[in-house]
Coordinates of C-alpha atoms in Angstrom, one line a residue:
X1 CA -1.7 20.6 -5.4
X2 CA -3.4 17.8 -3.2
X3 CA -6.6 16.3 -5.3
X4 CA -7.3 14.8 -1.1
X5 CA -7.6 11.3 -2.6
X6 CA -5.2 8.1 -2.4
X7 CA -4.8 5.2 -3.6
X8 CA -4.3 1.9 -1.5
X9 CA -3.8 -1.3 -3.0
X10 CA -3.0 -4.8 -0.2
X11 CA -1.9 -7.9 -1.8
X12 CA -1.5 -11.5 -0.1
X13 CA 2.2 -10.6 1.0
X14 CA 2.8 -11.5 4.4
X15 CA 2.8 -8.2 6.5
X16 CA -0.6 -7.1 7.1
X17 CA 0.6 -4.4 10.0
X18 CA 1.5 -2.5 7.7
X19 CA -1.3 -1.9 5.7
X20 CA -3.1 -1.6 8.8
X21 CA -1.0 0.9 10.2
X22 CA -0.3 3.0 7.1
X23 CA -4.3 3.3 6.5
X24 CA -4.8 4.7 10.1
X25 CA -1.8 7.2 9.4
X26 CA -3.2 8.5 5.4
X27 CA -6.8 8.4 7.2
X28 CA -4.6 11.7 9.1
X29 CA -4.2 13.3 5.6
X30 CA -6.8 12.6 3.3
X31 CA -10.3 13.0 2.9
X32 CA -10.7 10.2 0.1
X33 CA -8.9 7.0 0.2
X34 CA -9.8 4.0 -2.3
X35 CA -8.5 0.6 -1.0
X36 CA -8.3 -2.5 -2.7
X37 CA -7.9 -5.8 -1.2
X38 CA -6.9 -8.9 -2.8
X39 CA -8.8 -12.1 -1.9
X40 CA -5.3 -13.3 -0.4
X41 CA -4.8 -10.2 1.5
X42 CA -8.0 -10.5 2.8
X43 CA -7.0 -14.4 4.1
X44 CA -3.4 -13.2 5.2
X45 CA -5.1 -10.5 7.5
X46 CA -7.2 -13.3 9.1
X47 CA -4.0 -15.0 9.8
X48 CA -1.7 -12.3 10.8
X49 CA -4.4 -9.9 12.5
X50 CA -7.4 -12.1 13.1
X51 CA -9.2 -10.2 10.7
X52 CA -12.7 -11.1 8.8
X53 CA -11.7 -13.7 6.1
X54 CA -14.3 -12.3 3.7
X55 CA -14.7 -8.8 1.8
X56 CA -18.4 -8.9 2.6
X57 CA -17.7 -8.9 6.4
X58 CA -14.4 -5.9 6.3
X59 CA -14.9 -2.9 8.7
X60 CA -12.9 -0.7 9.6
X61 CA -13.6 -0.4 13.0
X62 CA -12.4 -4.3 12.9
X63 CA -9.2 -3.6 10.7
X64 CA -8.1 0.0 12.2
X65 CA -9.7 0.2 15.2
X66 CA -12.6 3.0 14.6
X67 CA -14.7 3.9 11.9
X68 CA -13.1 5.4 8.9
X69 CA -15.9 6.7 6.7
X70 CA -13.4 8.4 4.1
X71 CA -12.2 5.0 3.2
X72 CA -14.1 3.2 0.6
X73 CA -13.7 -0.6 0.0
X74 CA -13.5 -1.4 -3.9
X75 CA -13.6 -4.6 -5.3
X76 CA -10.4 -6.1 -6.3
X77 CA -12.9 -7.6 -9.8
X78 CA -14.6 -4.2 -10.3
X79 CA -12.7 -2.2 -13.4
X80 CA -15.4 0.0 -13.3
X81 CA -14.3 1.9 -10.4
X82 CA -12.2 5.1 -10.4
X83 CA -8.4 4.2 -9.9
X84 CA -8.9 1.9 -13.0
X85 CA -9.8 5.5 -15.3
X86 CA -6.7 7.7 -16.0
X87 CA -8.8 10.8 -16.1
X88 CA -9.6 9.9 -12.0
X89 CA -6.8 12.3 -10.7
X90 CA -5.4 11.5 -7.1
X91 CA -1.9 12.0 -5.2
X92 CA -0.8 7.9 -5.7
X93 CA -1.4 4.5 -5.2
X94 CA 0.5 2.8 -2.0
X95 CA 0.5 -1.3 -2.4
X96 CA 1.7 -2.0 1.1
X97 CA 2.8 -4.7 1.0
X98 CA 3.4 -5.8 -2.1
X99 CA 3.7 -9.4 -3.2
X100 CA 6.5 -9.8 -5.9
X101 CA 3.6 -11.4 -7.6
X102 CA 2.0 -8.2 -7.9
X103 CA 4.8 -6.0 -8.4
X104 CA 6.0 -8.7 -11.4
X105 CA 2.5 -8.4 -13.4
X106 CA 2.6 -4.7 -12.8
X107 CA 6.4 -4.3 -14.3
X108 CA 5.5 -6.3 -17.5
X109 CA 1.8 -4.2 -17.7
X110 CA -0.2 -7.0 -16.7
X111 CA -3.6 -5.9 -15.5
X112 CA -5.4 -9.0 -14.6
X113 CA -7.5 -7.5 -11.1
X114 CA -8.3 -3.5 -10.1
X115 CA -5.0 -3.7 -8.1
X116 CA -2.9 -4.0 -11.3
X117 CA -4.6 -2.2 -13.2
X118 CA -5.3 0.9 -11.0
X119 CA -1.2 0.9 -10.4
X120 CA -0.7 0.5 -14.6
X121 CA -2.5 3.6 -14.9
X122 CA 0.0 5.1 -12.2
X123 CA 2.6 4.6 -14.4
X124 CA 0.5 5.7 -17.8
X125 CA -0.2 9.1 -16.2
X126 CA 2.6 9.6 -14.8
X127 CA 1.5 9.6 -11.0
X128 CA 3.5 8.5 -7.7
X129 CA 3.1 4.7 -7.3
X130 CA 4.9 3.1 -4.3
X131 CA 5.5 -0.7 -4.2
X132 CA 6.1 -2.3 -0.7
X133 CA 7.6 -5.4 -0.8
X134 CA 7.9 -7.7 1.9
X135 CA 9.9 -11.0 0.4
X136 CA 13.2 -12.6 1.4
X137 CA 14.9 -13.9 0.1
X138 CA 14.7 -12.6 -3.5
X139 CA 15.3 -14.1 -6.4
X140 CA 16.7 -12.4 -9.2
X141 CA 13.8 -12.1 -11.2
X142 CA 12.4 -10.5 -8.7
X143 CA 14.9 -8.1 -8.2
X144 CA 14.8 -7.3 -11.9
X145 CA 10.9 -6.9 -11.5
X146 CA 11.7 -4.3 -8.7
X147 CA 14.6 -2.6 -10.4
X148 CA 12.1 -2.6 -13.7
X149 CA 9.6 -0.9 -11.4
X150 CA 12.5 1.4 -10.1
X151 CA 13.2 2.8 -13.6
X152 CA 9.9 3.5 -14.3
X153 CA 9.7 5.7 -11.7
X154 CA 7.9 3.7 -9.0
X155 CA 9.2 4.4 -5.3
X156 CA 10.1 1.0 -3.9
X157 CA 10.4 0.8 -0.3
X158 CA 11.1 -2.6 1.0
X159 CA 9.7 -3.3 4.1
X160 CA 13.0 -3.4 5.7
X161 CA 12.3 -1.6 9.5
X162 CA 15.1 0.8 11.4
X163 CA 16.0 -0.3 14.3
X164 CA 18.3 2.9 15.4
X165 CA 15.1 4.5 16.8
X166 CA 14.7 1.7 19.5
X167 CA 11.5 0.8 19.0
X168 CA 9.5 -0.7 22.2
X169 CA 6.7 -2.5 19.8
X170 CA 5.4 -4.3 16.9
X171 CA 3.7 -1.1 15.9
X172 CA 6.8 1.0 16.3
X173 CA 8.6 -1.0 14.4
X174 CA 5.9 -1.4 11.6
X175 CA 5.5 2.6 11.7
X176 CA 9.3 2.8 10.5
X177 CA 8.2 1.8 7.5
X178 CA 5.1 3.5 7.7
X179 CA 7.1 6.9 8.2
X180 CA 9.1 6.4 4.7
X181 CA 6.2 6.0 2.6
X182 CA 4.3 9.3 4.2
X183 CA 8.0 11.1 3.6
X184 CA 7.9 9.9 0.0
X185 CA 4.0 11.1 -0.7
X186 CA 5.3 14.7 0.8
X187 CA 3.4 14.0 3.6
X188 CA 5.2 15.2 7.1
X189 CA 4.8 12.4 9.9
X190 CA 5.6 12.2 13.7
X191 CA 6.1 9.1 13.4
X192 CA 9.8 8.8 13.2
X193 CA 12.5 11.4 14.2
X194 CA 15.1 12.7 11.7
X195 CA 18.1 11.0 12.5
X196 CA 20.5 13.4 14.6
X197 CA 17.8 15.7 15.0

């Protein structure tokens, strides 16, 4: 059963679309979402996106394009929030994308910000955490991070687009990746067709 809350956790990886477009799609599907931006996502969306460099100044109607009321900013310094308490039930935390920073202190239980700590408690409880990464090439300590993540029971879904669909935009493209994570949440999307359906 659906608690109608999420989870969403943006690091400094490069890849902002994708947070931006996977927080207009969950604003679809539930009523609560928590998000938590890390200073360096914040600077990376300024880069990639020409968003506001600074927490203070984040919108929504800046980042997604309209007002969002159902998603509520949380500081990334702030433990006393509810994704850091196990007894806050939700459906998941989403870190899209994911720096293999991140997803390394998270595999070896480091809680050092909200982020990590809100996605440790993921894995305490026993509640669907999905890592995003966006890195290449990979080292293999950070593939053992990932496959450490993997075996704990964390969905992993590279940010890795399909191309079979023919997509005719950034945005297309982005929502690829977009449509996987909704699929693994349970969620149904139009944004990608079955293939051979």
């Amino acid at each position: 059963m659906s608690t109608g809350r999420l989870v969403v956790g943006v690091t400094g990886a490069s890849g902002a679309i994708y947070a931006q477009r996977f927080l207009r799609e969950a604003a679809k599907h539930w009523p609560e979402i928590y998000l938590i931006l890390s200073d360096q996502a914040m600077q990376v969306a300024a880069t990639e996106l020409g968003m506001a460099p600074r927490r203070e100044d984040f919108s929504t109607v800046e980042w997604l394009g309209a007002d969002y009321p159902q998603i509520r900013l949380l500081d990334s310094k702030n433990y006393f929030t509810p994704p850091a308490s196990g007894s806050f039930r939700h459906d998941g935390m989403v870190i899209v994308p994911c720096s293999m920073g991140s997803a390394g202190r998270i595999a070896h239980g480091i809680s050092d910000d909200l982020l990590t700590r809100s996605a440790d408690v993921c894995l305490k409880e026993g509640r669907k955490l999905i890592v995003v990464p966006r890195e290449m090439p990979m080292s293999a300590i950070m593939l053992r991070n990932l496959a450490t993540l993997a075996e704990s029971g964390v969905a992993v879904i590279p940010a890795c687009p399909a191309w079979y669909h023919r997509p005719s935009s950034l945005e297309e493209l982005a929502d690829t990746v977009v449509a996987r994570i909704l699929q693994s949440l349970g969620v149904e999307q139009a944004l990608m067709k079955e293939w051979m359906s």
